[in-house]
Amino acid sequence: MRVDDPWDGAPAVGWGDRDGTGGVAGPGASGAAGPDPEPSAADIYLEVHRSAAFREVRRRYRRFVVPAALAFLLWYLAYVVAATTAPELMARPVAGAVNVAMTAGLGQFLTTFLLTWAYARHARLRRDRAALDLRWDTQEMTRGLGQETTRGLGPEMSRGLGQEMTRGLGR
């Protein structure tokens, strides 16, 4: 399947620019020595990626996801191992026609829903605000608005900016 890309033939930034003498400048060539150029979007995203606030969001994510995924995987593997190695245990009736295997299978569904709820709650309480603050800061920096005021600020100042923007949205 071929996807038509409208930017396929577009030159990259810096390619095909005139160098002031009528010739075409190569990549990275600058026409005149002047003030430092504005940072590119890639530079801004790398700066955000290296920030303490971003590392904190990732740390909070990992502290929930790794243990939760490991616990669920172990629970699932225990169910599969018990079903294959102890069929007499799994066939033991619990209530009427419902046996241990059916109860454990329904428990798998229940734990899936509980884990989904716990993940959404954890994200809402522990990560969403900080991620939204990072998003606002990044968008401001890429627009060129307030670069001097948001660049290099700690998470407290960035959080305040995100909260002000969120209040403005009526949330």
mmCIF file with all atom_site columns, C-alpha atoms in Angstrom:
data_model
loop_
_atom_site.group_PDB
_atom_site.id
_atom_site.type_symbol
_atom_site.label_atom_id
_atom_site.label_alt_id
_atom_site.label_comp_id
_atom_site.label_asym_id
_atom_site.label_entity_id
_atom_site.label_seq_id
_atom_site.pdbx_PDB_ins_code
_atom_site.Cartn_x
_atom_site.Cartn_y
_atom_site.Cartn_z
_atom_site.occupancy
_atom_site.B_iso_or_equiv
_atom_site.pdbx_formal_charge
_atom_site.auth_seq_id
_atom_site.auth_comp_id
_atom_site.auth_asym_id
_atom_site.auth_atom_id
_atom_site.pdbx_PDB_model_num
ATOM 1   C CA . MET A 1 1   ? 0.000   0.000   0.000  1.00 0.00 ? 1   MET A CA 1
ATOM 2   C CA . ARG A 1 2   ? 1.420   3.385   -0.988 1.00 0.00 ? 2   ARG A CA 1
ATOM 3   C CA . VAL A 1 3   ? 0.680   6.493   1.004  1.00 0.00 ? 3   VAL A CA 1
ATOM 4   C CA . ASP A 1 4   ? 1.025   9.810   -0.788 1.00 0.00 ? 4   ASP A CA 1
ATOM 5   C CA . ASP A 1 5   ? 3.178   12.093  1.317  1.00 0.00 ? 5   ASP A CA 1
ATOM 6   C CA . PRO A 1 6   ? 2.726   15.783  0.440  1.00 0.00 ? 6   PRO A CA 1
ATOM 7   C CA . TRP A 1 7   ? 6.107   16.577  2.016  1.00 0.00 ? 7   TRP A CA 1
ATOM 8   C CA . ASP A 1 8   ? 8.015   13.876  0.119  1.00 0.00 ? 8   ASP A CA 1
ATOM 9   C CA . GLY A 1 9   ? 9.648   16.248  -2.367 1.00 0.00 ? 9   GLY A CA 1
ATOM 10  C CA . ALA A 1 10  ? 10.052  19.197  0.017  1.00 0.00 ? 10  ALA A CA 1
ATOM 11  C CA . PRO A 1 11  ? 13.643  20.127  0.801  1.00 0.00 ? 11  PRO A CA 1
ATOM 12  C CA . ALA A 1 12  ? 14.855  19.882  4.363  1.00 0.00 ? 12  ALA A CA 1
ATOM 13  C CA . VAL A 1 13  ? 15.546  23.062  6.287  1.00 0.00 ? 13  VAL A CA 1
ATOM 14  C CA . GLY A 1 14  ? 18.879  24.486  5.198  1.00 0.00 ? 14  GLY A CA 1
ATOM 15  C CA . TRP A 1 15  ? 19.028  22.595  1.886  1.00 0.00 ? 15  TRP A CA 1
ATOM 16  C CA . GLY A 1 16  ? 18.735  24.723  -1.205 1.00 0.00 ? 16  GLY A CA 1
ATOM 17  C CA . ASP A 1 17  ? 19.036  28.041  0.645  1.00 0.00 ? 17  ASP A CA 1
ATOM 18  C CA . ARG A 1 18  ? 21.086  30.732  -1.032 1.00 0.00 ? 18  ARG A CA 1
ATOM 19  C CA . ASP A 1 19  ? 24.404  31.482  0.643  1.00 0.00 ? 19  ASP A CA 1
ATOM 20  C CA . GLY A 1 20  ? 24.486  35.191  -0.315 1.00 0.00 ? 20  GLY A CA 1
ATOM 21  C CA . THR A 1 21  ? 26.812  34.701  -3.322 1.00 0.00 ? 21  THR A CA 1
ATOM 22  C CA . GLY A 1 22  ? 24.166  33.264  -5.598 1.00 0.00 ? 22  GLY A CA 1
ATOM 23  C CA . GLY A 1 23  ? 25.233  29.695  -4.909 1.00 0.00 ? 23  GLY A CA 1
ATOM 24  C CA . VAL A 1 24  ? 23.294  27.118  -3.022 1.00 0.00 ? 24  VAL A CA 1
ATOM 25  C CA . ALA A 1 25  ? 24.401  26.623  0.545  1.00 0.00 ? 25  ALA A CA 1
ATOM 26  C CA . GLY A 1 26  ? 24.806  23.164  2.004  1.00 0.00 ? 26  GLY A CA 1
ATOM 27  C CA . PRO A 1 27  ? 23.265  21.946  5.210  1.00 0.00 ? 27  PRO A CA 1
ATOM 28  C CA . GLY A 1 28  ? 24.321  23.813  8.312  1.00 0.00 ? 28  GLY A CA 1
ATOM 29  C CA . ALA A 1 29  ? 25.768  26.741  6.361  1.00 0.00 ? 29  ALA A CA 1
ATOM 30  C CA . SER A 1 30  ? 24.855  30.135  7.708  1.00 0.00 ? 30  SER A CA 1
ATOM 31  C CA . GLY A 1 31  ? 24.748  33.269  5.596  1.00 0.00 ? 31  GLY A CA 1
ATOM 32  C CA . ALA A 1 32  ? 25.984  35.758  8.148  1.00 0.00 ? 32  ALA A CA 1
ATOM 33  C CA . ALA A 1 33  ? 27.298  35.745  11.645 1.00 0.00 ? 33  ALA A CA 1
ATOM 34  C CA . GLY A 1 34  ? 24.541  37.110  13.774 1.00 0.00 ? 34  GLY A CA 1
ATOM 35  C CA . PRO A 1 35  ? 22.609  36.365  16.901 1.00 0.00 ? 35  PRO A CA 1
ATOM 36  C CA . ASP A 1 36  ? 22.053  32.778  17.891 1.00 0.00 ? 36  ASP A CA 1
ATOM 37  C CA . PRO A 1 37  ? 19.237  31.285  15.855 1.00 0.00 ? 37  PRO A CA 1
ATOM 38  C CA . GLU A 1 38  ? 16.000  30.324  17.572 1.00 0.00 ? 38  GLU A CA 1
ATOM 39  C CA . PRO A 1 39  ? 16.028  26.740  18.814 1.00 0.00 ? 39  PRO A CA 1
ATOM 40  C CA . SER A 1 40  ? 14.306  24.247  16.578 1.00 0.00 ? 40  SER A CA 1
ATOM 41  C CA . ALA A 1 41  ? 11.325  22.170  17.655 1.00 0.00 ? 41  ALA A CA 1
ATOM 42  C CA . ALA A 1 42  ? 13.650  19.183  18.007 1.00 0.00 ? 42  ALA A CA 1
ATOM 43  C CA . ASP A 1 43  ? 15.880  21.162  20.385 1.00 0.00 ? 43  ASP A CA 1
ATOM 44  C CA . ILE A 1 44  ? 12.869  22.171  22.447 1.00 0.00 ? 44  ILE A CA 1
ATOM 45  C CA . TYR A 1 45  ? 11.562  18.616  22.665 1.00 0.00 ? 45  TYR A CA 1
ATOM 46  C CA . LEU A 1 46  ? 15.006  17.333  23.636 1.00 0.00 ? 46  LEU A CA 1
ATOM 47  C CA . GLU A 1 47  ? 15.179  19.994  26.345 1.00 0.00 ? 47  GLU A CA 1
ATOM 48  C CA . VAL A 1 48  ? 11.781  18.939  27.680 1.00 0.00 ? 48  VAL A CA 1
ATOM 49  C CA . HIS A 1 49  ? 12.803  15.275  27.480 1.00 0.00 ? 49  HIS A CA 1
ATOM 50  C CA . ARG A 1 50  ? 15.865  16.023  29.607 1.00 0.00 ? 50  ARG A CA 1
ATOM 51  C CA . SER A 1 51  ? 13.923  18.078  32.162 1.00 0.00 ? 51  SER A CA 1
ATOM 52  C CA . ALA A 1 52  ? 13.343  16.948  35.730 1.00 0.00 ? 52  ALA A CA 1
ATOM 53  C CA . ALA A 1 53  ? 9.567   17.300  35.283 1.00 0.00 ? 53  ALA A CA 1
ATOM 54  C CA . PHE A 1 54  ? 9.554   14.869  32.344 1.00 0.00 ? 54  PHE A CA 1
ATOM 55  C CA . ARG A 1 55  ? 11.716  12.390  34.239 1.00 0.00 ? 55  ARG A CA 1
ATOM 56  C CA . GLU A 1 56  ? 9.296   12.608  37.163 1.00 0.00 ? 56  GLU A CA 1
ATOM 57  C CA . VAL A 1 57  ? 6.293   11.828  34.943 1.00 0.00 ? 57  VAL A CA 1
ATOM 58  C CA . ARG A 1 58  ? 8.125   8.835   33.471 1.00 0.00 ? 58  ARG A CA 1
ATOM 59  C CA . ARG A 1 59  ? 9.185   7.653   36.951 1.00 0.00 ? 59  ARG A CA 1
ATOM 60  C CA . ARG A 1 60  ? 5.603   7.813   38.216 1.00 0.00 ? 60  ARG A CA 1
ATOM 61  C CA . TYR A 1 61  ? 4.440   5.900   35.144 1.00 0.00 ? 61  TYR A CA 1
ATOM 62  C CA . ARG A 1 62  ? 7.013   3.140   35.606 1.00 0.00 ? 62  ARG A CA 1
ATOM 63  C CA . ARG A 1 63  ? 6.411   2.850   39.357 1.00 0.00 ? 63  ARG A CA 1
ATOM 64  C CA . PHE A 1 64  ? 2.811   1.886   38.639 1.00 0.00 ? 64  PHE A CA 1
ATOM 65  C CA . VAL A 1 65  ? 3.010   -0.001  35.354 1.00 0.00 ? 65  VAL A CA 1
ATOM 66  C CA . VAL A 1 66  ? 5.935   -2.331  36.043 1.00 0.00 ? 66  VAL A CA 1
ATOM 67  C CA . PRO A 1 67  ? 4.598   -3.865  39.284 1.00 0.00 ? 67  PRO A CA 1
ATOM 68  C CA . ALA A 1 68  ? 1.008   -3.949  38.007 1.00 0.00 ? 68  ALA A CA 1
ATOM 69  C CA . ALA A 1 69  ? 1.965   -5.636  34.741 1.00 0.00 ? 69  ALA A CA 1
ATOM 70  C CA . LEU A 1 70  ? 4.220   -8.095  36.551 1.00 0.00 ? 70  LEU A CA 1
ATOM 71  C CA . ALA A 1 71  ? 1.494   -8.992  39.073 1.00 0.00 ? 71  ALA A CA 1
ATOM 72  C CA . PHE A 1 72  ? -1.104  -9.457  36.353 1.00 0.00 ? 72  PHE A CA 1
ATOM 73  C CA . LEU A 1 73  ? 1.261   -11.557 34.233 1.00 0.00 ? 73  LEU A CA 1
ATOM 74  C CA . LEU A 1 74  ? 2.065   -13.799 37.208 1.00 0.00 ? 74  LEU A CA 1
ATOM 75  C CA . TRP A 1 75  ? -1.643  -14.169 38.004 1.00 0.00 ? 75  TRP A CA 1
ATOM 76  C CA . TYR A 1 76  ? -2.372  -15.104 34.383 1.00 0.00 ? 76  TYR A CA 1
ATOM 77  C CA . LEU A 1 77  ? 0.523   -17.584 34.220 1.00 0.00 ? 77  LEU A CA 1
ATOM 78  C CA . ALA A 1 78  ? -0.616  -19.162 37.508 1.00 0.00 ? 78  ALA A CA 1
ATOM 79  C CA . TYR A 1 79  ? -4.051  -19.674 35.974 1.00 0.00 ? 79  TYR A CA 1
ATOM 80  C CA . VAL A 1 80  ? -2.607  -21.266 32.821 1.00 0.00 ? 80  VAL A CA 1
ATOM 81  C CA . VAL A 1 81  ? -0.163  -23.476 34.754 1.00 0.00 ? 81  VAL A CA 1
ATOM 82  C CA . ALA A 1 82  ? -2.906  -24.610 37.136 1.00 0.00 ? 82  ALA A CA 1
ATOM 83  C CA . ALA A 1 83  ? -5.214  -25.375 34.218 1.00 0.00 ? 83  ALA A CA 1
ATOM 84  C CA . THR A 1 84  ? -2.581  -27.540 32.528 1.00 0.00 ? 84  THR A CA 1
ATOM 85  C CA . THR A 1 85  ? -0.907  -29.209 35.497 1.00 0.00 ? 85  THR A CA 1
ATOM 86  C CA . ALA A 1 86  ? -3.780  -29.586 37.966 1.00 0.00 ? 86  ALA A CA 1
ATOM 87  C CA . PRO A 1 87  ? -6.930  -30.367 36.008 1.00 0.00 ? 87  PRO A CA 1
ATOM 88  C CA . GLU A 1 88  ? -8.463  -32.121 39.020 1.00 0.00 ? 88  GLU A CA 1
ATOM 89  C CA . LEU A 1 89  ? -8.110  -28.908 41.071 1.00 0.00 ? 89  LEU A CA 1
ATOM 90  C CA . MET A 1 90  ? -9.599  -26.780 38.305 1.00 0.00 ? 90  MET A CA 1
ATOM 91  C CA . ALA A 1 91  ? -12.520 -29.210 37.896 1.00 0.00 ? 91  ALA A CA 1
ATOM 92  C CA . ARG A 1 92  ? -13.461 -29.061 41.577 1.00 0.00 ? 92  ARG A CA 1
ATOM 93  C CA . PRO A 1 93  ? -16.989 -27.617 41.925 1.00 0.00 ? 93  PRO A CA 1
ATOM 94  C CA . VAL A 1 94  ? -17.427 -24.329 43.792 1.00 0.00 ? 94  VAL A CA 1
ATOM 95  C CA . ALA A 1 95  ? -21.193 -23.797 43.551 1.00 0.00 ? 95  ALA A CA 1
ATOM 96  C CA . GLY A 1 96  ? -23.402 -25.988 41.395 1.00 0.00 ? 96  GLY A CA 1
ATOM 97  C CA . ALA A 1 97  ? -21.990 -26.245 37.879 1.00 0.00 ? 97  ALA A CA 1
ATOM 98  C CA . VAL A 1 98  ? -19.425 -23.505 38.558 1.00 0.00 ? 98  VAL A CA 1
ATOM 99  C CA . ASN A 1 99  ? -15.951 -24.929 39.139 1.00 0.00 ? 99  ASN A CA 1
ATOM 100 C CA . VAL A 1 100 ? -12.583 -23.466 40.163 1.00 0.00 ? 100 VAL A CA 1
ATOM 101 C CA . ALA A 1 101 ? -11.515 -22.955 36.524 1.00 0.00 ? 101 ALA A CA 1
ATOM 102 C CA . MET A 1 102 ? -14.614 -20.895 35.733 1.00 0.00 ? 102 MET A CA 1
ATOM 103 C CA . THR A 1 103 ? -14.176 -18.841 38.887 1.00 0.00 ? 103 THR A CA 1
ATOM 104 C CA . ALA A 1 104 ? -10.509 -18.181 38.115 1.00 0.00 ? 104 ALA A CA 1
ATOM 105 C CA . GLY A 1 105 ? -11.359 -17.336 34.491 1.00 0.00 ? 105 GLY A CA 1
ATOM 106 C CA . LEU A 1 106 ? -13.962 -14.813 35.628 1.00 0.00 ? 106 LEU A CA 1
ATOM 107 C CA . GLY A 1 107 ? -11.363 -13.542 38.092 1.00 0.00 ? 107 GLY A CA 1
ATOM 108 C CA . GLN A 1 108 ? -9.110  -12.812 35.128 1.00 0.00 ? 108 GLN A CA 1
ATOM 109 C CA . PHE A 1 109 ? -11.790 -10.565 33.631 1.00 0.00 ? 109 PHE A CA 1
ATOM 110 C CA . LEU A 1 110 ? -12.421 -8.903  36.982 1.00 0.00 ? 110 LEU A CA 1
ATOM 111 C CA . THR A 1 111 ? -8.735  -8.185  37.573 1.00 0.00 ? 111 THR A CA 1
ATOM 112 C CA . THR A 1 112 ? -8.448  -6.775  34.036 1.00 0.00 ? 112 THR A CA 1
ATOM 113 C CA . PHE A 1 113 ? -11.218 -4.287  34.758 1.00 0.00 ? 113 PHE A CA 1
ATOM 114 C CA . LEU A 1 114 ? -9.809  -3.472  38.192 1.00 0.00 ? 114 LEU A CA 1
ATOM 115 C CA . LEU A 1 115 ? -6.346  -2.927  36.764 1.00 0.00 ? 115 LEU A CA 1
ATOM 116 C CA . THR A 1 116 ? -7.774  -0.655  34.053 1.00 0.00 ? 116 THR A CA 1
ATOM 117 C CA . TRP A 1 117 ? -9.630  1.370   36.682 1.00 0.00 ? 117 TRP A CA 1
ATOM 118 C CA . ALA A 1 118 ? -6.523  1.577   38.896 1.00 0.00 ? 118 ALA A CA 1
ATOM 119 C CA . TYR A 1 119 ? -4.368  2.692   35.957 1.00 0.00 ? 119 TYR A CA 1
ATOM 120 C CA . ALA A 1 120 ? -6.829  5.428   34.951 1.00 0.00 ? 120 ALA A CA 1
ATOM 121 C CA . ARG A 1 121 ? -7.092  6.615   38.561 1.00 0.00 ? 121 ARG A CA 1
ATOM 122 C CA . HIS A 1 122 ? -3.316  6.628   39.011 1.00 0.00 ? 122 HIS A CA 1
ATOM 123 C CA . ALA A 1 123 ? -2.846  8.555   35.775 1.00 0.00 ? 123 ALA A CA 1
ATOM 124 C CA . ARG A 1 124 ? -5.515  11.082  36.736 1.00 0.00 ? 124 ARG A CA 1
ATOM 125 C CA . LEU A 1 125 ? -4.151  11.649  40.249 1.00 0.00 ? 125 LEU A CA 1
ATOM 126 C CA . ARG A 1 126 ? -0.409  11.341  39.727 1.00 0.00 ? 126 ARG A CA 1
ATOM 127 C CA . ARG A 1 127 ? 0.564   12.059  36.120 1.00 0.00 ? 127 ARG A CA 1
ATOM 128 C CA . ASP A 1 128 ? -2.040  13.918  34.077 1.00 0.00 ? 128 ASP A CA 1
ATOM 129 C CA . ARG A 1 129 ? -1.489  17.344  35.685 1.00 0.00 ? 129 ARG A CA 1
ATOM 130 C CA . ALA A 1 130 ? 2.288   17.165  35.317 1.00 0.00 ? 130 ALA A CA 1
ATOM 131 C CA . ALA A 1 131 ? 1.997   15.906  31.729 1.00 0.00 ? 131 ALA A CA 1
ATOM 132 C CA . LEU A 1 132 ? -0.428  18.710  30.887 1.00 0.00 ? 132 LEU A CA 1
ATOM 133 C CA . ASP A 1 133 ? 1.991   21.236  32.366 1.00 0.00 ? 133 ASP A CA 1
ATOM 134 C CA . LEU A 1 134 ? 4.794   19.850  30.210 1.00 0.00 ? 134 LEU A CA 1
ATOM 135 C CA . ARG A 1 135 ? 2.517   20.015  27.191 1.00 0.00 ? 135 ARG A CA 1
ATOM 136 C CA . TRP A 1 136 ? 1.690   23.689  27.816 1.00 0.00 ? 136 TRP A CA 1
ATOM 137 C CA . ASP A 1 137 ? 5.341   24.576  28.312 1.00 0.00 ? 137 ASP A CA 1
ATOM 138 C CA . THR A 1 138 ? 6.347   22.730  25.163 1.00 0.00 ? 138 THR A CA 1
ATOM 139 C CA . GLN A 1 139 ? 3.628   24.366  23.099 1.00 0.00 ? 139 GLN A CA 1
ATOM 140 C CA . GLU A 1 140 ? 4.601   27.796  24.364 1.00 0.00 ? 140 GLU A CA 1
ATOM 141 C CA . MET A 1 141 ? 8.247   27.213  23.553 1.00 0.00 ? 141 MET A CA 1
ATOM 142 C CA . THR A 1 142 ? 7.487   25.937  20.062 1.00 0.00 ? 142 THR A CA 1
ATOM 143 C CA . ARG A 1 143 ? 5.264   28.953  19.388 1.00 0.00 ? 143 ARG A CA 1
ATOM 144 C CA . GLY A 1 144 ? 8.038   31.247  20.522 1.00 0.00 ? 144 GLY A CA 1
ATOM 145 C CA . LEU A 1 145 ? 5.787   32.843  23.136 1.00 0.00 ? 145 LEU A CA 1
ATOM 146 C CA . GLY A 1 146 ? 7.236   33.155  26.597 1.00 0.00 ? 146 GLY A CA 1
ATOM 147 C CA . GLN A 1 147 ? 10.407  31.236  25.815 1.00 0.00 ? 147 GLN A CA 1
ATOM 148 C CA . GLU A 1 148 ? 12.378  33.382  28.215 1.00 0.00 ? 148 GLU A CA 1
ATOM 149 C CA . THR A 1 149 ? 9.844   32.923  31.003 1.00 0.00 ? 149 THR A CA 1
ATOM 150 C CA . THR A 1 150 ? 9.315   29.157  30.836 1.00 0.00 ? 150 THR A CA 1
ATOM 151 C CA . ARG A 1 151 ? 12.727  27.896  29.808 1.00 0.00 ? 151 ARG A CA 1
ATOM 152 C CA . GLY A 1 152 ? 14.671  26.425  32.680 1.00 0.00 ? 152 GLY A CA 1
ATOM 153 C CA . LEU A 1 153 ? 11.989  26.976  35.301 1.00 0.00 ? 153 LEU A CA 1
ATOM 154 C CA . GLY A 1 154 ? 11.467  24.337  37.891 1.00 0.00 ? 154 GLY A CA 1
ATOM 155 C CA . PRO A 1 155 ? 8.390   22.123  38.059 1.00 0.00 ? 155 PRO A CA 1
ATOM 156 C CA . GLU A 1 156 ? 6.715   24.478  40.549 1.00 0.00 ? 156 GLU A CA 1
ATOM 157 C CA . MET A 1 157 ? 6.719   27.397  38.123 1.00 0.00 ? 157 MET A CA 1
ATOM 158 C CA . SER A 1 158 ? 5.785   25.215  35.148 1.00 0.00 ? 158 SER A CA 1
ATOM 159 C CA . ARG A 1 159 ? 2.957   23.658  37.152 1.00 0.00 ? 159 ARG A CA 1
ATOM 160 C CA . GLY A 1 160 ? 1.598   27.129  37.925 1.00 0.00 ? 160 GLY A CA 1
ATOM 161 C CA . LEU A 1 161 ? 1.590   27.996  34.231 1.00 0.00 ? 161 LEU A CA 1
ATOM 162 C CA . GLY A 1 162 ? -0.280  24.818  33.335 1.00 0.00 ? 162 GLY A CA 1
ATOM 163 C CA . GLN A 1 163 ? -2.821  25.415  36.104 1.00 0.00 ? 163 GLN A CA 1
ATOM 164 C CA . GLU A 1 164 ? -3.471  28.956  34.916 1.00 0.00 ? 164 GLU A CA 1
ATOM 165 C CA . MET A 1 165 ? -4.008  27.706  31.364 1.00 0.00 ? 165 MET A CA 1
ATOM 166 C CA . THR A 1 166 ? -6.286  24.918  32.602 1.00 0.00 ? 166 THR A CA 1
ATOM 167 C CA . ARG A 1 167 ? -8.381  27.383  34.634 1.00 0.00 ? 167 ARG A CA 1
ATOM 168 C CA . GLY A 1 168 ? -8.748  29.449  31.496 1.00 0.00 ? 168 GLY A CA 1
ATOM 169 C CA . LEU A 1 169 ? -10.271 26.430  29.770 1.00 0.00 ? 169 LEU A CA 1
ATOM 170 C CA . GLY A 1 170 ? -12.912 26.151  32.485 1.00 0.00 ? 170 GLY A CA 1
ATOM 171 C CA . ARG A 1 171 ? -11.644 22.893  33.949 1.00 0.00 ? 171 ARG A CA 1
#
